[in-house]
Amino acid sequence: MTFLTRKDMLWFVVLALVLLIVFPLGLETFRLNLFGKYLTYGFVVLGLVLCWGDAGILSLGQGVFFGLGGYCMAMFLKLEASTPAATKIQSTPGIPDFMDWNQLTALPAFWQPFHSLAFSLVAVVAVPTLLAFGIGLAMFTRRVGGTYFAIITQAFAAILTILIIGQQGYTGGVNGMTDLRTLLGWDIRTDHAKMILYFVNAVLLLGAALLSHVVRRSKLGRILVAMRDKEDRVRFSGYNVAHFKIFVFCFAAALAGVGGAMFTLQVGFMSPSFVGIVPSIELVIYCAVGGRTSLLGVIYGTVLVCAARAAFSEAMPQLWLFAMGSLFILVVVAFPTGLAGVYRTYLDPRLDRLLPWLGRGRAPTTATVERPMHAAAME
Amino acid sequence: MLAGYSLGELGSIMAMQGFAGLILFSVFVLMALGLAVIFGQMGVINMAHGEFMILGAYVTFLTSKLFTTYLPQAFGVYFFVAVVLAFIVAGALGMLVEWALIRRLYKRPLDTLLATWGLSLILQQVYRSIFGAREVGVDQPDWMMGAMNITNSIQIPINGLIVMVLTTFIAIGVYLLIFRMGWGKQVRAVMANRAMAGAVGIDTERVDRITFGLGCGIAGIAGSAFTMIGSTSPTAGQLYIVDTFLIVVFGGAASLAGTIASAFAISQARSTLEFFLSGSMAQVIVLLAVIAILMIRPQGLFVLKVRR
C-alpha cells in the first residue's frame, strides 16, 4: 500500500508551493504575518480532521489545547522579557509586569521551570496532551461520546477562560501575556523575524499534515473510521475502542498545542480570547468549511474563512456576523463535505480525464475513507 | 475561610445567599426546562437557546415600552402580558427554525449543533442592529420593586417571588404536558422510535415542530423572568448556555425531576460559594465538580428507564 498516491503528492506539492512561494511573494510582510496567524489554526483543524472527521469525536474544546500551547510559549517569552534590568521600575524587579501590578512579590513555583526553553518547548506539546489524556481517559473508558462529549469539552473551554481571567496575578488576566520581545535574545518583533517565523510555521504545518496523512493511511486510521461508522462492531471485533479514541484526541491536542505556540511567536501575545467557547467553535467551523475529511481542504478552508473575515470586518463589520452565521448554516445543511466535497464531486473527475496518469497508483482505501460522514447516523 | 463569622451570622449568610440562589435557580430552571424538552426529548442540541431567551427578554422590554406609551394606567400588570407574548414570539420563531433548519438535520446531531451556532450569530447581530449593542434594562412597576418583611432581619423581594411562582407553574405545566397528557405520549413515542410512531399514525413532523416550538417558548419565558434580575444585551444569552447544558446533562437528559434537582444543586452551590470566594472561582469549582460527578455517573443524576 502506498502512503502517498501520485494525486496526493501533486496536491501536497501544490500546497507547499502556495505556502512557501505564492504567499511570501504575493503578500507584504504585514499580510504575510496575518496569514501566518491563520495557518497556526491549521494545526488545530488538522487534528480535528482525525478526531472529528475520521473518528467522529466532536471536541468543542480545541481552543483549550491551542491556548495551553500558546501560554506555555508565552510564559517563556515573558520571563525572558522580564529581566531585572528591564523591569527595574517595578516594586519587585525581575517578575512579569502583571504580577507586579497584582501585588505578587515572588515568581510562583509553577512559573520557575519556564526559564528553560527546552522545558517550555516540551510543555507546549506535553501540557495539552496530558490534559487531553486525562479527559479522554475519564470520558471514553466510561463510553461518554457524541453530543455529551461535545458539551463537556465546551465546559472545559469555559472553565479555562474563567480561570485565566480570574487569576490575573498568575496569568495576566483578560489582557493576556503581552509585550513579548525576544526568543533567546533574538528579537521576534522585526519584519525579518516575522518572515522567518512564517516559514518555520509553514514548514511545521506541512510536516504536521504529512504526519496526519501517515496516521490516516495506517491501519489505525482505518479503525478510527470504522469506529465512527459502527462503533459496536469494532468493539466486538476485539479492539479497545476507548484506547483509539484517547490516542486520536491526544494527537489532536498535541497538534493544537504546537499551533498555539506558533501563534504566540508570530502574533507576539496570548490572551484568553483565543481559548474560550467562541474561538473553539470557530475552529470546528473552519474544519467544516474546508471539508472535515480532507487534510489539505481544511487548511485552505481555514485560510479562506479567516481572510474573508478580515476583509469583511474591515469593510462592513455589521455584516460579518450575518455572513459568518449564514456560512455555517449553508455549509452544514447543503455542503456537509465542505470545499473538499465540492472538489471531489466536480473537479476531481475532470482532473482524472484530463490527466489520466494521475489516477494510477491510487490507494484502495480512498473510497472507504471518503464516504459521506453522516452514514454513521443513518440508523 | 470560615474564620471571623459566628454561628448565627453564618446561618443568616446561608439564608440570604440561599435566597439569592433561589432566584438564580428559578431562571436556571426555566432555561433548562426549555432545553430539557428540546435536548432531552428530541436529542437536538440547540446552541441558539440563549438567543431565544434573549428574544423573550427583548419582547418584555418592548412590552414595557408599549405600556408606558399607550397604557400607562395598566403598567402594573404589563409583566404578565409580556410573559405570554414572549412565549408566543419565541415559540413561533422556534417553529419557523425547526421547519427551515432543524428538520433537515435530525440524523446528524453534531451538525445541528454547528447550524444552530450559526443561527445564534445571526440572531445576535439582529438584536444588535435593532436594539443597539448596549444593555437595556426594564422598568418594573412599583409594587414589584418592594420587598416582603418576614421577620425584621429577613426580607424577600417581590419580583423574586413572582419569578419563583412563575417557574413553579411552568414546571408543573411541562410535567403534565409531557408525562400526563396524550400529546406528551406522542412526543415520547416519536423520540423512542420515530418509524414505529409514524406507522401507528402519529404525525411525527408536527410533533417535532410543536415540541421544538414549546422548548423555545419556555426559553422566551425564561428571558422575561431574566429581565427581573439582570439587564439584557445581545450577547447575554451566550453567558448562560454552558451552564444550562451542564444542568440538563447533569440532571439526566430526559428527566424533568433531574433537571430541577441539578439546577437547584448548581445554583445553590454557586451562590453559597460566591460569598466566600471570588465569583469566578466559585463558578470554576462548581463546573469542575459537576464534570467530576459526570465522570463517575455519566448518565446524570436521574435516569428514566427506557429501552433504546
XYZ file of C-alpha atoms in Angstrom:
687
model
C 0.000 0.000 0.000
C 1.351 3.373 -0.952
C 1.167 6.113 1.607
C 1.055 8.876 -0.977
C -0.649 8.355 -4.309
C 0.500 10.440 -7.241
C -2.507 12.680 -6.824
C -1.927 13.114 -3.070
C 1.645 14.016 -3.895
C 0.579 16.550 -6.538
C -1.810 18.333 -4.178
C 0.667 18.250 -1.350
C 3.292 19.876 -3.571
C 0.715 22.462 -4.667
C 0.024 23.325 -1.010
C 3.756 23.552 -0.312
C 4.171 25.898 -3.295
C 1.269 28.063 -2.134
C 2.549 28.302 1.437
C 6.262 28.650 0.710
C 6.318 30.631 -2.545
C 2.962 32.174 -3.535
C 2.080 33.694 -0.142
C 5.566 35.093 0.660
C 5.931 36.596 -2.827
C 2.381 37.877 -3.158
C 1.866 39.423 0.279
C 3.568 42.275 2.070
C 5.067 41.441 5.475
C 2.050 42.666 7.456
C -0.360 40.461 5.474
C 2.057 37.560 5.481
C 2.162 37.728 9.268
C -1.660 37.658 9.322
C -1.687 34.611 7.049
C 0.901 33.013 9.304
C -1.556 33.535 12.158
C -4.327 31.836 10.161
C -2.016 28.937 9.410
C -1.480 28.320 13.127
C -5.202 27.451 13.276
C -4.323 24.970 10.541
C -2.631 22.764 13.147
C -5.848 22.586 15.134
C -8.050 21.775 12.155
C -5.668 19.014 11.049
C -6.230 17.444 14.455
C -9.972 17.919 14.054
C -9.910 16.056 10.737
C -8.631 12.973 12.531
C -10.648 13.466 15.683
C -13.957 14.615 14.237
C -13.897 13.818 10.516
C -12.416 10.335 10.884
C -13.210 9.160 14.396
C -16.472 11.090 14.797
C -15.496 12.657 18.131
C -16.529 16.299 18.109
C -14.488 18.338 20.572
C -15.664 21.866 21.247
C -12.633 22.460 23.442
C -9.770 22.598 20.935
C -9.210 26.229 21.888
C -8.145 24.944 25.324
C -5.248 22.977 23.855
C -4.366 25.761 21.435
C -4.366 28.191 24.333
C -2.316 25.946 26.637
C 0.370 25.548 23.966
C 0.317 29.283 23.378
C 0.507 30.104 27.082
C 3.448 27.728 27.654
C 5.361 29.563 24.918
C 4.223 32.961 26.192
C 5.397 32.171 29.740
C 8.916 31.502 28.491
C 8.971 34.653 26.370
C 7.506 36.719 29.181
C 10.171 35.578 31.632
C 12.847 36.421 29.100
C 11.321 39.886 28.636
C 11.178 40.490 32.408
C 14.845 40.648 33.311
C 15.610 42.645 36.474
C 17.217 45.283 34.241
C 14.146 45.668 32.026
C 11.741 45.790 34.978
C 13.697 47.898 37.455
C 10.876 50.443 37.856
C 8.663 47.747 39.404
C 8.421 47.306 43.155
C 9.709 43.741 42.644
C 12.086 43.739 39.662
C 12.575 40.510 37.721
C 9.000 39.253 37.700
C 6.490 39.774 34.835
C 4.784 43.184 34.952
C 1.248 41.860 35.529
C 2.406 40.011 38.660
C 3.833 43.237 39.991
C 0.536 45.041 39.310
C -1.273 42.323 41.255
C 0.986 42.674 44.307
C 2.852 39.419 43.832
C 6.364 39.670 45.235
C 7.886 36.418 44.022
C 7.649 34.253 40.945
C 5.116 31.420 41.597
C 6.608 27.930 41.697
C 4.861 26.685 38.564
C 6.499 29.510 36.595
C 10.045 28.544 37.581
C 10.672 25.771 35.001
C 9.651 28.118 32.175
C 13.040 29.821 32.457
C 14.268 26.938 30.307
C 13.477 26.931 26.585
C 13.803 23.158 26.358
C 11.277 22.653 29.141
C 8.906 25.183 27.567
C 9.049 23.519 24.150
C 8.312 20.135 25.718
C 5.495 21.677 27.730
C 3.954 23.169 24.565
C 3.204 19.623 23.439
C 3.074 17.801 26.779
C 0.644 20.003 28.728
C -2.188 19.851 26.147
C -1.537 16.159 25.539
C -1.662 15.290 29.243
C -4.888 17.228 29.747
C -6.403 15.526 26.702
C -5.234 12.183 28.057
C -6.912 12.867 31.396
C -10.183 14.000 29.814
C -10.094 11.171 27.291
C -9.354 8.531 29.905
C -12.231 9.701 32.078
C -14.734 10.100 29.246
C -14.008 7.367 26.736
C -13.469 4.495 29.161
C -16.921 5.292 30.539
C -18.271 5.435 26.998
C -19.259 9.081 27.078
C -19.404 10.220 23.494
C -21.276 12.164 20.863
C -23.122 15.249 21.980
C -22.337 14.675 25.676
C -18.627 14.736 24.974
C -19.041 17.911 22.911
C -20.823 19.664 25.777
C -18.278 18.590 28.377
C -15.312 19.725 26.278
C -17.136 23.011 25.827
C -17.434 23.290 29.590
C -13.649 22.860 29.805
C -13.233 25.771 27.411
C -15.459 27.851 29.685
C -13.579 26.757 32.826
C -10.119 27.563 31.476
C -11.233 31.010 30.288
C -12.812 31.845 33.643
C -9.725 30.576 35.430
C -7.286 32.603 33.327
C -9.359 35.772 33.647
C -9.950 35.237 37.365
C -6.325 34.530 38.326
C -4.843 37.752 36.958
C -1.733 37.674 39.117
C -0.623 34.329 37.720
C -1.883 34.524 34.137
C -2.141 38.170 33.118
C -5.944 38.076 33.274
C -8.162 39.243 30.445
C -5.343 41.160 28.720
C -3.281 38.009 28.481
C 0.514 37.989 28.249
C 1.571 40.968 26.238
C 4.829 42.719 25.433
C 6.775 39.595 24.463
C 10.067 40.639 22.929
C 12.836 38.148 22.329
C 13.472 34.440 21.896
C 16.931 33.630 23.325
C 17.995 37.187 22.601
C 16.566 37.188 19.046
C 14.032 39.995 18.583
C 10.775 38.428 17.292
C 9.125 41.761 16.518
C 11.143 42.782 13.454
C 9.868 42.205 9.909
C 12.774 39.899 9.217
C 11.975 37.748 12.262
C 8.304 37.609 11.292
C 9.297 36.390 7.828
C 11.470 33.640 9.297
C 8.778 32.621 11.794
C 6.267 32.413 8.928
C 8.496 29.924 7.119
C 9.132 27.891 10.282
C 5.376 27.780 10.824
C 4.622 26.789 7.224
C 7.195 24.010 7.215
C 5.920 22.688 10.557
C 2.367 22.763 9.215
C 3.347 20.810 6.120
C 5.108 18.326 8.383
C 2.017 18.034 10.577
C -0.153 17.458 7.503
C 2.196 14.728 6.333
C 2.233 13.107 9.767
C -1.558 13.207 9.948
C -1.705 11.671 6.491
C 0.542 8.807 7.601
C -1.688 8.192 10.637
C -4.819 8.187 8.482
C -3.366 5.810 5.916
C -2.201 3.385 8.597
C -4.307 0.545 9.953
C -5.025 2.716 12.980
C -6.579 5.337 10.710
C -8.929 2.781 9.243
C -10.000 1.637 12.703
C -10.846 5.257 13.520
C -13.175 5.441 10.519
C -14.681 2.067 11.372
C -15.335 3.340 14.905
C -17.159 6.364 13.536
C -19.387 4.285 11.293
C -20.101 1.269 13.532
C -18.552 1.553 16.957
C -20.084 -1.622 18.344
C -18.761 -3.801 15.534
C -15.231 -2.530 16.157
C -15.657 -3.278 19.840
C -16.993 -6.756 19.149
C -14.071 -7.392 16.816
C -11.847 -7.209 19.868
C -10.494 -3.690 19.669
C -10.500 -1.478 22.723
C -12.365 1.480 21.295
C -11.505 3.769 24.212
C -7.760 3.471 23.576
C -8.079 4.543 19.968
C -10.280 7.458 20.931
C -7.854 8.591 23.625
C -4.983 8.378 21.146
C -6.671 10.452 18.481
C -7.872 13.034 20.994
C -4.323 13.394 22.384
C -2.903 13.611 18.866
C -5.275 16.457 18.035
C -4.431 18.185 21.324
C -0.674 17.934 20.685
C -1.067 19.469 17.215
C -3.226 22.244 18.659
C -0.537 22.954 21.267
C 2.105 23.391 18.549
C -0.273 25.711 16.696
C -0.775 27.775 19.838
C 2.971 28.142 20.404
C 3.493 29.296 16.809
C 0.605 31.712 17.260
C 2.276 33.289 20.297
C 5.583 33.603 18.475
C 4.085 35.241 15.393
C 1.462 37.458 16.978
C 3.536 38.439 19.995
C 0.931 37.907 22.679
C -1.527 35.333 24.038
C -4.849 36.087 25.660
C -7.929 34.215 26.913
C -9.885 35.389 23.859
C -8.237 32.559 21.886
C -9.156 29.913 24.466
C -12.859 30.121 25.160
C -16.077 28.736 23.747
C -16.363 31.042 20.750
C -12.873 30.510 19.283
C -13.189 26.766 19.928
C -16.383 26.556 17.896
C -14.879 28.735 15.187
C -12.060 26.218 14.800
C -14.651 23.496 14.229
C -16.345 25.692 11.644
C -13.070 26.229 9.745
C -12.774 22.477 9.651
C -16.363 22.058 8.418
C -15.957 24.666 5.683
C -12.776 23.060 4.402
C -14.293 19.591 4.450
C -13.878 17.584 7.599
C -12.328 14.527 5.950
C -9.717 16.314 3.876
C -6.392 17.317 5.414
C -5.500 19.754 2.667
C -9.066 21.026 2.296
C -9.275 22.193 5.907
C -6.070 24.210 5.584
C -7.447 26.058 2.557
C -10.792 26.398 4.322
C -9.192 27.948 7.394
C -7.160 30.474 5.416
C -10.178 31.330 3.263
C -12.593 31.909 6.166
C -10.035 33.894 8.170
C -9.083 36.050 5.184
C -12.769 36.620 4.372
C -13.376 37.604 7.977
C -10.518 40.109 7.922
C -11.750 41.612 4.653
C -15.364 41.740 5.830
C -14.711 43.182 9.257
C -12.564 45.936 7.740
C -15.188 46.856 5.146
C -18.563 46.271 6.863
C -18.321 44.933 10.397
C -22.093 44.700 10.911
C -22.491 42.294 8.027
C -19.757 39.953 9.174
C -21.808 38.052 11.764
C -24.643 37.653 9.259
C -22.237 36.324 6.653
C -20.481 34.012 9.116
C -23.772 32.678 10.527
C -25.221 32.039 7.090
C -21.986 30.370 6.013
C -22.192 27.898 8.929
C -25.788 27.055 8.191
C -25.197 26.757 4.461
C -22.144 24.532 4.858
C -23.806 22.238 7.368
C -27.135 21.900 5.574
C -26.102 21.983 1.933
C -22.390 21.061 1.784
C -21.565 18.766 4.719
C -18.405 17.700 2.916
C -17.213 21.299 2.585
C -14.811 22.638 -0.011
C -13.168 19.250 -0.349
C -16.542 17.718 -1.184
C -17.137 20.256 -3.935
C -13.712 19.448 -5.321
C -14.327 15.699 -5.186
C -17.707 15.908 -6.880
C -16.988 18.423 -9.618
C -13.258 18.882 -10.186
C -11.756 15.512 -9.390
C -13.489 13.503 -12.170
C -12.477 16.127 -14.734
C -8.924 16.096 -13.493
C -8.900 12.318 -13.875
C -9.988 12.624 -17.504
C -7.524 15.423 -18.188
C -4.522 13.769 -16.568
C -5.146 10.019 -16.588
C -1.640 9.157 -15.363
C -2.519 10.733 -12.009
C -5.182 8.135 -11.275
C -2.772 5.208 -11.420
C -1.342 4.013 -8.153
C -4.405 5.189 -6.235
C -4.577 3.698 -2.766
C -7.553 1.370 -2.383
C -8.590 2.902 0.929
C -9.551 6.278 -0.558
C -13.096 5.215 -1.291
C -13.831 3.984 2.219
C -12.301 6.978 3.946
C -14.265 9.435 1.900
C -17.759 8.040 2.304
C -20.338 10.605 3.384
C -19.806 11.049 7.093
C -23.417 11.056 8.110
C -23.686 7.443 7.006
C -22.887 6.636 10.626
C -26.075 8.211 11.844
C -28.394 6.704 9.254
C -29.947 4.129 11.534
C -12.221 30.830 55.196
C -14.911 30.452 57.842
C -12.891 32.303 60.467
C -14.376 35.551 61.723
C -18.040 34.588 61.444
C -20.113 33.492 64.443
C -22.540 30.605 64.062
C -25.559 32.864 63.991
C -24.014 35.085 61.342
C -23.132 32.042 59.266
C -26.743 30.933 59.483
C -28.089 34.224 58.217
C -25.435 34.354 55.468
C -26.565 30.931 54.370
C -30.199 32.030 54.393
C -29.542 35.248 52.474
C -27.260 33.659 49.901
C -29.686 30.754 49.750
C -32.491 33.072 48.730
C -30.335 34.811 46.113
C -29.566 31.327 44.912
C -33.285 30.527 44.709
C -33.888 33.336 42.219
C -30.926 32.247 40.117
C -32.280 28.731 40.463
C -35.678 29.796 39.081
C -34.157 31.361 35.977
C -31.886 28.330 35.517
C -34.869 26.012 35.812
C -36.821 27.966 33.207
C -33.891 27.925 30.781
C -33.081 24.303 31.480
C -36.720 23.201 31.131
C -36.817 24.510 27.570
C -33.558 22.759 26.852
C -34.688 19.575 28.597
C -37.656 19.473 26.238
C -35.514 20.050 23.140
C -32.343 18.157 24.085
C -33.817 15.630 26.474
C -36.885 14.690 24.488
C -35.729 15.344 20.918
C -31.958 14.883 21.247
C -31.334 18.130 19.376
C -28.567 20.424 20.604
C -29.786 23.970 20.232
C -26.854 26.333 20.676
C -29.173 29.255 19.926
C -31.184 28.550 23.071
C -29.634 31.536 24.842
C -30.657 33.770 21.949
C -34.268 32.566 22.228
C -34.093 33.532 25.888
C -32.785 36.989 24.997
C -35.588 37.296 22.451
C -38.033 36.843 25.330
C -36.162 39.499 27.293
C -36.365 41.969 24.401
C -40.071 41.234 23.944
C -40.549 42.069 27.626
C -38.565 45.264 27.136
C -40.732 46.268 24.145
C -43.946 45.438 26.011
C -42.936 47.638 28.931
C -42.198 50.483 26.490
C -45.571 49.987 24.768
C -47.400 50.050 28.096
C -45.658 53.225 29.260
C -46.551 54.942 25.978
C -50.106 53.771 25.330
C -51.480 52.188 28.515
C -49.740 53.844 31.473
C -52.674 53.073 33.784
C -52.226 49.300 33.204
C -48.436 49.361 33.636
C -48.737 47.386 36.879
C -49.695 44.215 35.058
C -47.568 44.547 31.919
C -45.235 41.772 33.083
C -47.898 39.108 32.763
C -48.783 40.234 29.257
C -45.070 40.258 28.423
C -44.634 36.665 29.610
C -47.411 35.471 27.314
C -46.078 37.494 24.383
C -42.527 36.254 24.988
C -43.770 32.676 24.911
C -45.695 33.233 21.673
C -42.937 35.121 19.835
C -40.090 32.792 20.862
C -42.251 29.732 20.218
C -43.242 30.949 16.756
C -39.620 31.658 15.838
C -38.697 28.224 17.179
C -41.268 26.520 14.947
C -40.026 28.506 11.966
C -36.447 27.480 12.695
C -37.469 23.844 13.100
C -39.220 23.943 9.738
C -36.430 25.725 7.901
C -33.381 24.142 9.510
C -33.635 21.547 12.239
C -35.840 19.019 10.459
C -33.176 18.551 7.790
C -30.616 17.569 10.420
C -32.309 15.075 12.773
C -29.976 12.332 11.610
C -26.860 14.431 12.229
C -26.977 15.676 15.845
C -23.454 17.124 15.818
C -24.235 19.121 12.685
C -27.340 20.577 14.313
C -25.021 21.998 16.926
C -22.994 23.857 14.287
C -26.013 25.068 12.340
C -27.729 26.418 15.448
C -24.472 28.143 16.405
C -24.652 29.914 13.044
C -28.235 30.818 13.855
C -27.186 32.236 17.206
C -24.616 34.502 15.493
C -27.274 35.800 13.118
C -29.771 36.417 15.930
C -27.144 38.271 17.980
C -26.432 40.567 15.069
C -30.164 41.117 14.511
C -30.570 42.170 18.150
C -27.543 44.419 17.867
C -28.903 46.096 14.743
C -32.364 46.663 16.229
C -31.704 47.378 19.902
C -28.066 48.533 19.819
C -25.076 46.888 21.444
C -25.691 48.480 24.833
C -27.511 46.733 27.643
C -31.140 47.651 28.136
C -32.938 47.457 31.468
C -36.664 47.080 32.018
C -38.625 49.421 34.309
C -40.594 47.484 36.884
C -43.865 48.672 38.382
C -43.574 49.946 41.952
C -45.399 47.073 43.596
C -42.904 44.583 42.150
C -39.888 46.568 43.330
C -40.854 46.262 47.005
C -39.974 43.589 49.490
C -41.952 41.499 51.929
C -40.772 41.514 55.537
C -40.960 38.057 57.037
C -39.050 38.900 60.236
C -37.131 42.110 60.865
C -33.944 40.553 59.524
C -35.237 38.606 56.552
C -36.684 40.386 53.518
C -37.957 38.775 50.371
C -38.033 40.855 47.165
C -41.426 40.620 45.451
C -40.099 40.281 41.903
C -38.031 37.293 43.001
C -41.162 35.758 44.475
C -43.061 36.294 41.220
C -40.288 34.641 39.217
C -40.408 31.656 41.567
C -44.182 31.273 41.345
C -43.964 31.555 37.561
C -41.265 28.875 37.484
C -43.342 26.539 39.607
C -46.332 26.892 37.289
C -44.272 26.324 34.140
C -42.511 23.297 35.641
C -45.818 21.697 36.645
C -47.270 22.561 33.246
C -44.397 20.935 31.357
C -44.598 17.849 33.561
C -48.339 17.470 32.924
C -47.891 18.094 29.212
C -45.144 15.535 28.689
C -45.897 12.834 31.218
C -49.636 13.037 31.807
C -51.243 14.069 28.547
C -51.797 12.248 25.276
C -49.692 14.720 23.387
C -46.707 14.050 25.633
C -47.131 10.361 24.995
C -46.816 11.102 21.290
C -43.637 13.112 21.896
C -42.078 10.290 23.863
C -43.179 7.739 21.284
C -41.554 9.710 18.449
C -38.377 10.024 20.479
C -38.242 6.313 21.296
C -38.894 5.072 17.780
C -39.649 7.508 15.008
C -40.528 4.992 12.324
C -42.873 2.989 14.543
C -44.535 6.136 15.870
C -45.199 7.202 12.302
C -46.544 3.750 11.470
C -49.178 3.909 14.202
C -50.465 7.182 12.847
C -48.618 9.894 14.755
C -47.747 12.902 12.621
C -44.090 12.894 13.640
C -43.185 16.079 11.775
C -45.905 18.002 13.525
C -44.911 16.610 16.923
C -41.286 17.611 16.297
C -42.256 21.120 15.274
C -44.506 21.736 18.257
C -42.009 20.221 20.712
C -39.245 22.463 19.420
C -41.541 25.471 19.482
C -42.560 24.657 23.065
C -38.936 24.440 24.193
C -38.118 27.773 22.560
C -41.256 29.336 24.005
C -40.216 28.316 27.508
C -36.809 29.871 26.811
C -38.697 33.051 25.918
C -40.434 32.981 29.306
C -37.041 32.469 30.936
C -35.924 35.644 29.161
C -38.917 37.502 30.559
C -38.033 36.362 34.061
C -34.397 37.242 33.404
C -35.270 40.935 32.987
C -36.259 40.931 36.676
C -32.729 40.134 37.828
C -30.420 41.487 35.126
C -30.168 43.759 32.115
C -30.369 42.480 28.572
C -27.666 42.698 25.919
C -27.334 40.982 22.520
C -24.685 38.567 23.793
C -26.116 37.864 27.262
C -27.561 34.542 26.095
C -24.142 33.092 25.391
C -23.105 33.535 29.025
C -25.726 31.066 30.168
C -25.627 28.409 27.501
C -22.846 26.277 29.019
C -24.391 26.362 32.484
C -27.740 25.381 31.067
C -26.416 22.479 29.032
C -24.492 21.207 32.034
C -27.630 21.418 34.166
C -29.566 19.289 31.707
C -26.765 16.754 31.255
C -26.067 16.644 34.995
C -29.707 16.027 35.797
C -30.088 13.207 33.301
C -31.212 14.409 29.918
C -34.745 13.051 29.718
C -35.741 13.553 33.349
C -37.553 16.703 34.448
C -37.054 15.991 38.144
C -33.350 15.552 37.458
C -33.202 18.876 35.633
C -34.810 20.674 38.549
C -32.648 18.910 41.133
C -29.431 19.688 39.276
C -30.441 23.317 38.678
C -31.048 23.567 42.407
C -27.728 21.968 43.338
C -25.700 24.060 40.893
C -27.311 27.426 41.660
C -27.193 26.898 45.443
C -23.598 25.706 45.416
C -22.599 28.662 43.298
C -24.306 31.398 45.273
C -23.097 29.984 48.592
C -19.507 29.628 47.379
C -19.608 33.084 45.818
C -19.848 34.614 49.269
C -16.574 33.077 50.387
C -14.569 33.039 47.158
C -14.441 35.315 44.136
C -17.319 34.807 41.702
C -15.083 33.312 39.033
C -13.515 30.739 41.357
C -16.965 29.719 42.609
C -18.043 29.127 39.029
C -14.904 27.141 38.210
C -15.240 24.930 41.287
C -18.909 24.209 40.625
C -18.290 23.402 36.940
C -15.376 21.117 37.819
C -17.435 19.366 40.490
C -20.240 18.797 38.006
C -17.825 17.338 35.461
C -16.212 15.137 38.129
C -19.609 13.779 39.139
C -20.497 13.222 35.489
C -17.347 11.145 35.105
C -18.476 8.873 37.913
C -22.068 8.854 36.751
C -22.177 9.705 33.022
C -25.897 9.154 32.731
C -26.666 12.018 35.125
C -28.443 12.141 38.466
C -31.806 10.757 37.469
C -32.315 8.171 34.802
C -35.523 7.286 33.052
C -35.593 3.587 32.448
C -36.128 3.485 28.696
C -35.230 0.724 26.297
C -33.415 2.152 23.317
